[in-house]
Amino acid sequence: MRLVASDIDGTILGRDGKISERTVRAFHACREAGVELVFVTGRPPRWLHPLQDQLGHTGTVICSNGAVVWDLEADGVISSRGLNLEAVLETRRIIQGIRPSALFAAETLTGFHLEPGFIENGSSELLAEFTPAPLDSTLTAEDSVVKFLAVVREGTADEFLAEVTPAVAHLASATHSAPNVALLELSLPGVNKAVTLAEYAAALGIDAGDVVAFGDMPNDIEMLRWAGQGYAMASGHPEAIRAAGQQAPHFDDDGVAQILEAKLAALGVRLT
């Protein structure tokens, strides 16, 4: 275990926005034992404050499902890969042909663009600061879209993903991570958590076999398959569980902490 790569939401962070004290202790023990830590999330850079506030993490974070590598300490981008405007608008057109009720939003390195109605009943406090407007009026040819979002109010995310994926594969890679919303996350083809994590590990001289990865949703599947030791949360999506080589206990039981404690003990490290 030379590198621990962990998803955030549903893996170490609950709906209450908290990381358990046991999980915090386990991550600190990893760091003290000389194990590298990197967090790999679908979140954009502006939503990484739990890592800083609760874990004191100041290192690298792989954001937006692998499209962005962010330096927390410098508060700046290390690298990014995004969709151009033409690909975004064509993807939007195709998805609307499949699901006319679909609504869209686009994440760039400089802001968030969302269509009217994308936030249902204005319920998201995290997005309240952004003013809805048609995407073709706010995005420009200079914008690089690191995550393109499509939402529908009917059906499941799995159903929506199955319909959209083959239709847009030549333009964008599609996945999802929201447990109760039919919300798709689209990125540049070939970009996912595993691709960027592999590049990050290689730069440190670390092989996949020395990587322990944790995740819980379909956007974690490639990462869980790539890592030498991929653990899906028992509380996670069935597809993530099937993809992973191993399973961590339920999120409510501090599953990540349990696995890390056992691995640290095998290395002779005792948590205090």
GROMACS .gro file of C-alpha atoms in nm:
model
  272
    1MET     CA    1   0.000   0.000   0.000
    2ARG     CA    2   0.196   0.299  -0.131
    3LEU     CA    3  -0.098   0.512  -0.245
    4VAL     CA    4  -0.455   0.541  -0.118
    5ALA     CA    5  -0.701   0.690  -0.367
    6SER     CA    6  -1.047   0.764  -0.231
    7ASP     CA    7  -1.372   0.896  -0.366
    8ILE     CA    8  -1.545   1.149  -0.140
    9ASP     CA    9  -1.927   1.151  -0.144
   10GLY     CA   10  -2.085   0.831  -0.018
   11THR     CA   11  -1.743   0.681   0.044
   12ILE     CA   12  -1.596   0.898   0.321
   13LEU     CA   13  -1.838   1.193   0.330
   14GLY     CA   14  -2.200   1.156   0.443
   15ARG     CA   15  -2.508   1.351   0.344
   16ASP     CA   16  -2.455   1.558   0.657
   17GLY     CA   17  -2.130   1.684   0.507
   18LYS     CA   18  -1.921   1.514   0.774
   19ILE     CA   19  -1.622   1.278   0.763
   20SER     CA   20  -1.621   1.054   1.072
   21GLU     CA   21  -1.349   1.094   1.334
   22ARG     CA   22  -1.249   0.731   1.280
   23THR     CA   23  -1.198   0.790   0.908
   24VAL     CA   24  -0.999   1.109   0.975
   25ARG     CA   25  -0.771   0.916   1.213
   26ALA     CA   26  -0.717   0.641   0.955
   27PHE     CA   27  -0.616   0.888   0.684
   28HIS     CA   28  -0.382   1.071   0.920
   29ALA     CA   29  -0.222   0.739   1.015
   30CYS     CA   30  -0.166   0.660   0.647
   31ARG     CA   31   0.003   0.992   0.594
   32GLU     CA   32   0.222   0.947   0.903
   33ALA     CA   33   0.321   0.601   0.775
   34GLY     CA   34   0.444   0.753   0.450
   35VAL     CA   35   0.151   0.638   0.237
   36GLU     CA   36   0.054   0.885  -0.036
   37LEU     CA   37  -0.305   1.013  -0.030
   38VAL     CA   38  -0.504   1.143  -0.325
   39PHE     CA   39  -0.876   1.209  -0.341
   40VAL     CA   40  -1.054   1.133  -0.666
   41THR     CA   41  -1.397   1.290  -0.698
   42GLY     CA   42  -1.670   1.404  -0.930
   43ARG     CA   43  -1.680   1.730  -0.736
   44PRO     CA   44  -1.546   2.052  -0.890
   45PRO     CA   45  -1.255   2.234  -0.724
   46ARG     CA   46  -1.483   2.482  -0.549
   47TRP     CA   47  -1.646   2.201  -0.343
   48LEU     CA   48  -1.332   2.055  -0.185
   49HIS     CA   49  -1.357   2.236   0.148
   50PRO     CA   50  -1.443   1.920   0.351
   51LEU     CA   51  -1.098   1.784   0.268
   52GLN     CA   52  -0.930   2.098   0.396
   53ASP     CA   53  -1.158   2.168   0.691
   54GLN     CA   54  -1.197   1.814   0.826
   55LEU     CA   55  -0.887   1.629   0.704
   56GLY     CA   56  -0.638   1.911   0.678
   57HIS     CA   57  -0.553   1.784   0.330
   58THR     CA   58  -0.337   2.021   0.127
   59GLY     CA   59  -0.223   1.794  -0.153
   60THR     CA   60  -0.347   1.702  -0.496
   61VAL     CA   61  -0.712   1.627  -0.573
   62ILE     CA   62  -0.835   1.470  -0.895
   63CYS     CA   63  -1.166   1.648  -0.963
   64SER     CA   64  -1.455   1.640  -1.210
   65ASN     CA   65  -1.423   1.264  -1.268
   66GLY     CA   66  -1.063   1.294  -1.380
   67ALA     CA   67  -1.095   1.601  -1.601
   68VAL     CA   68  -0.914   1.831  -1.356
   69VAL     CA   69  -0.608   1.787  -1.135
   70TRP     CA   70  -0.612   2.050  -0.861
   71ASP     CA   71  -0.349   2.168  -0.614
   72LEU     CA   72  -0.528   2.247  -0.288
   73GLU     CA   73  -0.237   2.425  -0.128
   74ALA     CA   74  -0.181   2.656  -0.425
   75ASP     CA   75  -0.556   2.669  -0.494
   76GLY     CA   76  -0.492   2.628  -0.864
   77VAL     CA   77  -0.522   2.393  -1.157
   78ILE     CA   78  -0.237   2.157  -1.242
   79SER     CA   79  -0.398   2.019  -1.557
   80SER     CA   80  -0.738   1.990  -1.722
   81ARG     CA   81  -0.912   1.828  -2.018
   82GLY     CA   82  -1.248   1.948  -2.140
   83LEU     CA   83  -1.511   1.940  -2.411
   84ASN     CA   84  -1.525   2.223  -2.661
   85LEU     CA   85  -1.839   2.424  -2.726
   86GLU     CA   86  -1.925   2.243  -3.047
   87ALA     CA   87  -1.914   1.902  -2.878
   88VAL     CA   88  -2.123   2.028  -2.584
   89LEU     CA   89  -2.398   2.171  -2.802
   90GLU     CA   90  -2.408   1.863  -3.027
   91THR     CA   91  -2.424   1.634  -2.723
   92ARG     CA   92  -2.705   1.847  -2.586
   93ARG     CA   93  -2.895   1.820  -2.916
   94ILE     CA   94  -2.864   1.440  -2.924
   95ILE     CA   95  -2.974   1.396  -2.563
   96GLN     CA   96  -3.274   1.623  -2.616
   97GLY     CA   97  -3.370   1.404  -2.910
   98ILE     CA   98  -3.374   1.105  -2.675
   99ARG     CA   99  -3.527   1.281  -2.375
  100PRO     CA  100  -3.694   1.611  -2.476
  101SER     CA  101  -3.743   1.702  -2.109
  102ALA     CA  102  -3.369   1.697  -2.034
  103LEU     CA  103  -3.207   2.005  -1.886
  104PHE     CA  104  -2.837   2.086  -1.886
  105ALA     CA  105  -2.548   2.251  -1.706
  106ALA     CA  106  -2.179   2.293  -1.779
  107GLU     CA  107  -1.880   2.311  -1.545
  108THR     CA  108  -1.578   2.511  -1.659
  109LEU     CA  109  -1.265   2.613  -1.472
  110THR     CA  110  -1.399   2.964  -1.438
  111GLY     CA  111  -1.761   2.901  -1.345
  112PHE     CA  112  -2.080   2.703  -1.363
  113HIS     CA  113  -2.343   2.751  -1.632
  114LEU     CA  114  -2.693   2.614  -1.584
  115GLU     CA  115  -3.015   2.629  -1.777
  116PRO     CA  116  -3.340   2.755  -1.620
  117GLY     CA  117  -3.509   2.464  -1.443
  118PHE     CA  118  -3.191   2.261  -1.399
  119ILE     CA  119  -3.218   2.307  -1.021
  120GLU     CA  120  -3.557   2.176  -0.919
  121ASN     CA  121  -3.742   2.428  -0.701
  122GLY     CA  122  -3.417   2.613  -0.634
  123SER     CA  123  -3.334   2.343  -0.379
  124SER     CA  124  -2.955   2.340  -0.411
  125GLU     CA  125  -2.784   2.587  -0.180
  126LEU     CA  126  -2.450   2.503  -0.343
  127LEU     CA  127  -2.576   2.632  -0.679
  128ALA     CA  128  -2.786   2.923  -0.554
  129GLU     CA  129  -2.512   3.173  -0.643
  130PHE     CA  130  -2.540   3.096  -1.016
  131THR     CA  131  -2.795   3.265  -1.242
  132PRO     CA  132  -2.971   3.027  -1.485
  133ALA     CA  133  -2.949   3.115  -1.855
  134PRO     CA  134  -2.946   2.926  -2.189
  135LEU     CA  135  -2.608   2.758  -2.234
  136ASP     CA  136  -2.561   2.887  -2.586
  137SER     CA  137  -2.584   3.240  -2.448
  138THR     CA  138  -2.329   3.201  -2.167
  139LEU     CA  139  -2.072   2.951  -2.298
  140THR     CA  140  -1.817   3.074  -2.550
  141ALA     CA  141  -1.578   2.906  -2.790
  142GLU     CA  142  -1.298   2.977  -2.542
  143ASP     CA  143  -1.465   2.775  -2.266
  144SER     CA  144  -1.342   2.425  -2.189
  145VAL     CA  145  -1.622   2.223  -2.029
  146VAL     CA  146  -1.467   1.981  -1.780
  147LYS     CA  147  -1.805   1.832  -1.688
  148PHE     CA  148  -2.130   1.851  -1.881
  149LEU     CA  149  -2.447   1.760  -1.691
  150ALA     CA  150  -2.786   1.638  -1.811
  151VAL     CA  151  -3.084   1.576  -1.583
  152VAL     CA  152  -3.435   1.439  -1.625
  153ARG     CA  153  -3.707   1.417  -1.362
  154GLU     CA  154  -3.846   1.079  -1.465
  155GLY     CA  155  -3.689   0.734  -1.450
  156THR     CA  156  -3.355   0.634  -1.301
  157ALA     CA  157  -2.998   0.738  -1.369
  158ASP     CA  158  -2.920   0.383  -1.485
  159GLU     CA  159  -3.199   0.397  -1.744
  160PHE     CA  160  -3.095   0.743  -1.863
  161LEU     CA  161  -2.732   0.635  -1.888
  162ALA     CA  162  -2.819   0.326  -2.092
  163GLU     CA  163  -3.014   0.537  -2.341
  164VAL     CA  164  -2.758   0.816  -2.377
  165THR     CA  165  -2.422   0.638  -2.369
  166PRO     CA  166  -2.427   0.475  -2.716
  167ALA     CA  167  -2.577   0.784  -2.878
  168VAL     CA  168  -2.307   1.025  -2.762
  169ALA     CA  169  -2.001   0.798  -2.726
  170HIS     CA  170  -1.830   0.962  -3.025
  171LEU     CA  171  -1.858   1.299  -2.850
  172ALA     CA  172  -1.846   1.235  -2.476
  173SER     CA  173  -1.803   0.972  -2.206
  174ALA     CA  174  -2.106   0.940  -1.978
  175THR     CA  175  -2.143   0.820  -1.620
  176HIS     CA  176  -2.341   0.903  -1.308
  177SER     CA  177  -2.289   0.935  -0.933
  178ALA     CA  178  -2.604   1.090  -0.782
  179PRO     CA  179  -2.788   0.818  -0.586
  180ASN     CA  180  -3.142   0.953  -0.615
  181VAL     CA  181  -3.144   1.174  -0.927
  182ALA     CA  182  -3.136   1.083  -1.298
  183LEU     CA  183  -2.831   1.304  -1.352
  184LEU     CA  184  -2.563   1.220  -1.605
  185GLU     CA  185  -2.204   1.349  -1.597
  186LEU     CA  186  -2.030   1.375  -1.935
  187SER     CA  187  -1.667   1.441  -2.014
  188LEU     CA  188  -1.415   1.425  -2.293
  189PRO     CA  189  -1.402   1.070  -2.439
  190GLY     CA  190  -1.143   0.859  -2.263
  191VAL     CA  191  -1.132   1.077  -1.953
  192ASN     CA  192  -1.229   0.913  -1.625
  193LYS     CA  193  -1.098   0.874  -1.272
  194ALA     CA  194  -0.877   0.575  -1.359
  195VAL     CA  195  -0.696   0.745  -1.648
  196THR     CA  196  -0.594   1.047  -1.443
  197LEU     CA  197  -0.516   0.843  -1.132
  198ALA     CA  198  -0.289   0.616  -1.337
  199GLU     CA  199  -0.101   0.920  -1.466
  200TYR     CA  200  -0.071   1.060  -1.113
  201ALA     CA  201   0.056   0.731  -0.972
  202ALA     CA  202   0.305   0.686  -1.257
  203ALA     CA  203   0.450   1.031  -1.189
  204LEU     CA  204   0.521   0.913  -0.834
  205GLY     CA  205   0.672   0.586  -0.956
  206ILE     CA  206   0.384   0.386  -0.809
  207ASP     CA  207   0.237   0.084  -0.989
  208ALA     CA  208  -0.133  -0.004  -0.992
  209GLY     CA  209  -0.058  -0.304  -0.772
  210ASP     CA  210   0.047  -0.072  -0.489
  211VAL     CA  211  -0.270   0.139  -0.506
  212VAL     CA  212  -0.568   0.091  -0.273
  213ALA     CA  213  -0.880   0.264  -0.410
  214PHE     CA  214  -1.224   0.322  -0.260
  215GLY     CA  215  -1.549   0.420  -0.434
  216ASP     CA  216  -1.921   0.363  -0.438
  217MET     CA  217  -2.083   0.470  -0.767
  218PRO     CA  218  -2.060   0.406  -1.144
  219ASN     CA  219  -1.817   0.697  -1.189
  220ASP     CA  220  -1.574   0.496  -0.973
  221ILE     CA  221  -1.590   0.174  -1.177
  222GLU     CA  222  -1.282   0.228  -1.394
  223MET     CA  223  -1.076   0.336  -1.092
  224LEU     CA  224  -1.182   0.034  -0.888
  225ARG     CA  225  -1.090  -0.198  -1.174
  226TRP     CA  226  -0.754  -0.030  -1.235
  227ALA     CA  227  -0.627  -0.027  -0.877
  228GLY     CA  228  -0.445  -0.334  -0.754
  229GLN     CA  229  -0.680  -0.331  -0.457
  230GLY     CA  230  -1.014  -0.173  -0.547
  231TYR     CA  231  -1.278  -0.164  -0.274
  232ALA     CA  232  -1.641  -0.079  -0.342
  233MET     CA  233  -1.849   0.026  -0.046
  234ALA     CA  234  -2.107  -0.232   0.060
  235SER     CA  235  -2.351   0.059   0.058
  236GLY     CA  236  -2.259   0.145  -0.301
  237HIS     CA  237  -2.417   0.097  -0.643
  238PRO     CA  238  -2.445  -0.268  -0.758
  239GLU     CA  239  -2.236  -0.198  -1.070
  240ALA     CA  240  -1.953  -0.054  -0.861
  241ILE     CA  241  -1.965  -0.355  -0.630
  242ARG     CA  242  -1.950  -0.594  -0.926
  243ALA     CA  243  -1.659  -0.403  -1.080
  244ALA     CA  244  -1.441  -0.396  -0.771
  245GLY     CA  245  -1.219  -0.683  -0.674
  246GLN     CA  246  -1.313  -0.648  -0.309
  247GLN     CA  247  -1.577  -0.491  -0.088
  248ALA     CA  248  -1.542  -0.251   0.204
  249PRO     CA  249  -1.799  -0.250   0.484
  250HIS     CA  250  -2.098  -0.016   0.465
  251PHE     CA  251  -2.038   0.359   0.475
  252ASP     CA  252  -2.232   0.380   0.804
  253ASP     CA  253  -1.983   0.137   0.956
  254ASP     CA  254  -1.678   0.346   0.858
  255GLY     CA  255  -1.591   0.095   0.588
  256VAL     CA  256  -1.291   0.285   0.451
  257ALA     CA  257  -1.145   0.327   0.799
  258GLN     CA  258  -1.189  -0.044   0.872
  259ILE     CA  259  -0.994  -0.146   0.562
  260LEU     CA  260  -0.718   0.108   0.620
  261GLU     CA  261  -0.683   0.010   0.988
  262ALA     CA  262  -0.636  -0.353   0.888
  263LYS     CA  263  -0.380  -0.271   0.621
  264LEU     CA  264  -0.187  -0.039   0.852
  265ALA     CA  265  -0.185  -0.307   1.122
  266ALA     CA  266  -0.038  -0.549   0.869
  267LEU     CA  267   0.239  -0.295   0.815
  268GLY     CA  268   0.299  -0.276   1.189
  269VAL     CA  269   0.131   0.062   1.231
  270ARG     CA  270  -0.092   0.110   1.534
  271LEU     CA  271  -0.352   0.386   1.537
  272THR     CA  272  -0.358   0.602   1.846
   0.00000   0.00000   0.00000
